[in-house]
């Protein structure tokens, strides 16, 4: 079962807890480790399976508040507290319309009044105080400031693009530095391994040479003096080999 588009497109990890349970079917994460708990626009929780069973056929009322919802309206919440989730989403929605900047106002007083007006709208939507009137105020503001809204949205998109490019370049720079550091470590390990192997080879060669010399000395000292003066040696090796060793 796939996660619905709004939840799948979310870049921030969804909130998860070992104590999560669906208010409808009462299933919990303890028995179902892969359970996805979703939230509705009216901020009521429901597991993904219950959402599919209830809304696959089309819009249906929310089992908690009876508001008509669609399957695509559900999303994975980022915050455990749905009140915080509600406020964040309201601010995100309003920021697309109320996007004026400080430099567009004559002074700090006008800018502060603008910010207070936006906060009043946020609190009104958060506490559902006369939502119809607030929606009409928002639509009226859109009509009166369409040019400014569009210009600031385009400016914000450019700034977001520059930010993404900056972050991407910084990430690539850090990755390149990590790769270089890793290469230096590997080169150092390889050099140490080569030095160690060379020492082992030298020690092995020295031990073999030392045993051969000692063997030749023992054979030479074991020969009688009369045999050392013989012209023809009875040993497999010439006498001078032992004398010269």
C-alpha atoms as one frame of an Amber mdcrd trajectory, in Angstrom:
protein
   0.000   0.000   0.000   1.574   3.271  -1.076   1.664   6.500   0.859  -0.564
   9.159  -0.644   0.987  11.953  -2.705   0.987  14.714  -0.036   2.708  12.433
   2.453   5.162  11.072  -0.111   6.202  14.562  -1.290   6.923  15.703   2.243
  10.639  16.380   2.689  10.579  16.440   6.514  10.424  13.014   8.216   6.998
  12.180   9.595   6.412  11.905  13.325   6.610   8.310  14.604   6.161   6.869
  18.082   6.122   3.373  19.521   2.822   4.273  21.224   1.043   5.215  17.973
  -2.396   3.667  17.551  -5.279   4.233  15.166  -8.350   5.757  16.884 -10.637
   3.913  14.450  -9.398   0.301  14.232  -7.364   0.481  17.488  -4.353  -1.185
  15.830  -0.983  -0.114  17.241   2.602   0.063  16.067   3.541  -2.618  18.596
   1.710  -5.254  16.520   2.002  -3.520  13.142   5.516  -2.084  12.723   4.737
  -0.744   9.225   1.613   1.157  10.234   1.393   4.696   8.791  -0.667   7.032
  10.905  -2.111   9.874   8.802  -3.857  13.131   9.676  -6.781  14.843   8.001
  -7.193  18.554   7.168  -9.481  18.714  10.213  -6.577  17.270  12.241  -7.925
  13.879  13.177  -5.706  10.799  13.026  -6.396   7.605  11.149  -4.190   4.766
   9.910  -3.543   4.370   6.201  -5.630   1.207   5.950  -8.666   2.852   7.542
  -8.291   5.850   5.211  -8.284   3.543   2.188 -11.269   1.549   3.408 -13.301
   4.671   4.114 -12.330   7.002   1.250 -11.430   4.743  -1.702 -14.978   5.060
  -3.076 -14.895   8.861  -2.957 -15.473  11.745  -0.507 -16.843  10.696   2.865
 -17.418  12.361   6.244 -14.693  12.373   8.872 -15.643   9.870  11.602 -14.767
  12.454  14.268 -16.194  15.787  13.079 -18.210  14.654  10.008 -16.433  17.076
   7.680 -16.375  15.696   4.117 -12.877  14.650   3.104 -11.075  12.995   0.205
  -8.386  10.342   0.344  -5.805  12.699  -1.150  -6.386  15.190   1.690  -4.611
  12.968   4.242  -0.913  13.363   5.020   1.716  12.093   7.447   2.076  14.647
  10.263   5.492  16.080  11.076   4.658  17.073  14.644   3.201  14.863  17.334
   0.996  17.728  18.523  -1.597  18.328  15.801  -2.216  21.846  17.102   1.361
  22.720  16.158   0.868  20.898  12.860  -2.247  22.969  12.190  -0.509  26.284
  12.931   2.515  25.466  10.749   0.319  24.566   7.787  -1.828  27.679   8.202
   1.295  29.852   8.201   2.648  28.079   5.129  -0.624  28.652   3.268  -0.881
  32.317   4.227   2.778  33.002   3.435   2.045  32.341  -0.246  -0.361  35.308
  -0.250   0.885  37.624   2.493   4.460  37.785   1.232   5.282  41.490   1.376
   8.784  42.452   2.488  10.131  45.086   4.810  11.416  47.281   1.972   7.879
  47.631   0.554   6.725  49.689   3.540   7.456  53.319   4.310   8.419  52.637
   7.903   8.600  50.108  10.705   5.146  51.098  11.990   3.419  50.150   8.745
   5.359  46.870   8.556   4.458  45.984  12.157   0.785  46.675  11.463   0.962
  44.359   8.436   2.528  41.571  10.532  -0.127  42.001  13.228  -2.859  41.697
  10.608  -1.342  38.415   9.389  -1.108  37.121  12.973  -4.789  37.935  13.510
  -5.637  35.830  10.447  -3.481  32.951  11.693  -5.143  32.955  15.120  -8.595
  33.233  13.566  -8.006  30.203  11.331  -6.308  28.289  14.129  -9.255  28.743
  16.501 -11.844  28.601  13.695 -13.254  32.002  14.538 -15.607  33.049  11.710
 -13.669  31.128   9.036 -16.001  32.405   6.313 -15.205  36.047   7.043 -11.457
  35.310   7.199 -11.593  33.547   3.831 -13.337  36.579   2.320 -10.647  38.891
   3.727  -7.948  36.708   2.219  -9.640  36.662  -1.201 -10.128  40.437  -1.104
  -6.446  40.919  -0.269  -5.478  38.654  -3.175  -7.493  40.727  -5.638  -6.120
  44.027  -4.380  -2.466  42.924  -4.255  -2.212  40.408  -7.088   0.681  42.201
  -8.781   2.742  42.444  -5.599   1.975  38.841  -4.663   3.079  37.514  -8.052
   6.259  39.614  -8.031   7.259  38.463  -4.553   6.464  34.845  -5.368   8.766
  35.013  -8.393  11.472  36.666  -6.276  11.085  33.976  -3.622  11.429  31.251
  -6.251  14.669  32.785  -7.504  16.020  33.017  -3.970  15.005  29.422  -3.264
  16.773  28.320  -6.449  19.943  30.172  -5.477  19.757  28.605  -2.029  19.357
  25.112  -3.502  22.340  25.630  -5.806  24.415  26.947  -2.893  23.491  23.978
  -0.722  24.220  21.562  -3.567  27.650  23.083  -4.218  28.487  23.007  -0.514
  27.415  19.380  -0.350  29.560  18.520  -3.368  32.518  20.387  -1.866  32.194
  18.502   1.397  31.878  15.196  -0.445  34.981  15.980  -2.494  36.896  16.812
   0.684  35.734  13.547   2.280  36.822  11.631  -0.827  40.253  13.294  -0.754
  40.670  12.516   2.952  39.625   8.926   2.326  42.127   8.637  -0.518  44.899
   9.985   1.723  44.020   7.425   4.389  44.044   4.606   1.855  47.409   5.749
   0.465  48.845   5.894   3.968  47.533   2.416   4.761  48.987   1.084   1.506
  52.404   2.625   2.239  52.406   1.184   5.751  51.476  -2.237   4.366  54.301
  -2.004   1.789  56.831  -1.012   4.477  55.667  -3.854   6.698  55.909  -6.380
   3.867  59.383  -5.157   2.927  60.523  -5.574   6.527  59.090  -9.080   6.613
  60.861  -9.949   3.361  64.164  -8.539   4.619  63.883 -10.446   7.890  63.057
 -13.647   6.040  66.025 -13.178   3.702  68.338 -12.385   6.628  67.256 -15.491
   8.527  67.755 -17.771   5.523  71.218 -16.279   4.825  72.219 -16.578   8.464
  71.293 -20.277   8.649  73.266 -21.036   5.467  76.388 -19.297   6.788  76.175
 -21.099  10.121  75.724 -24.444   8.340  78.797 -23.869   6.214  80.849 -22.908
   9.281  79.747 -26.049  11.132  80.684 -28.263   8.152  84.090 -26.615   7.806
  84.987 -26.948  11.503  83.854 -30.576  11.541  86.467 -31.631   8.928  89.794
 -33.122  10.121  92.903 -31.103   9.345  94.249 -33.924   7.176  91.107 -33.794
   5.016  91.304 -30.049   4.640  94.787 -30.525   3.037  93.558 -33.210   0.604
  93.695 -32.311  -3.032  90.559 -34.295  -3.781  87.763 -33.669  -1.320  85.450
 -36.577  -0.363  82.605 -34.136   0.199  80.107 -33.190  -2.472  81.359 -29.619
  -2.419  84.884 -28.426  -3.189  87.097 -27.881  -0.174  87.734 -24.286  -1.093
  84.013 -23.579  -0.662  84.294 -24.216   3.036  87.607 -22.482   3.315  86.276
 -19.394   1.616  83.012 -19.267   3.479
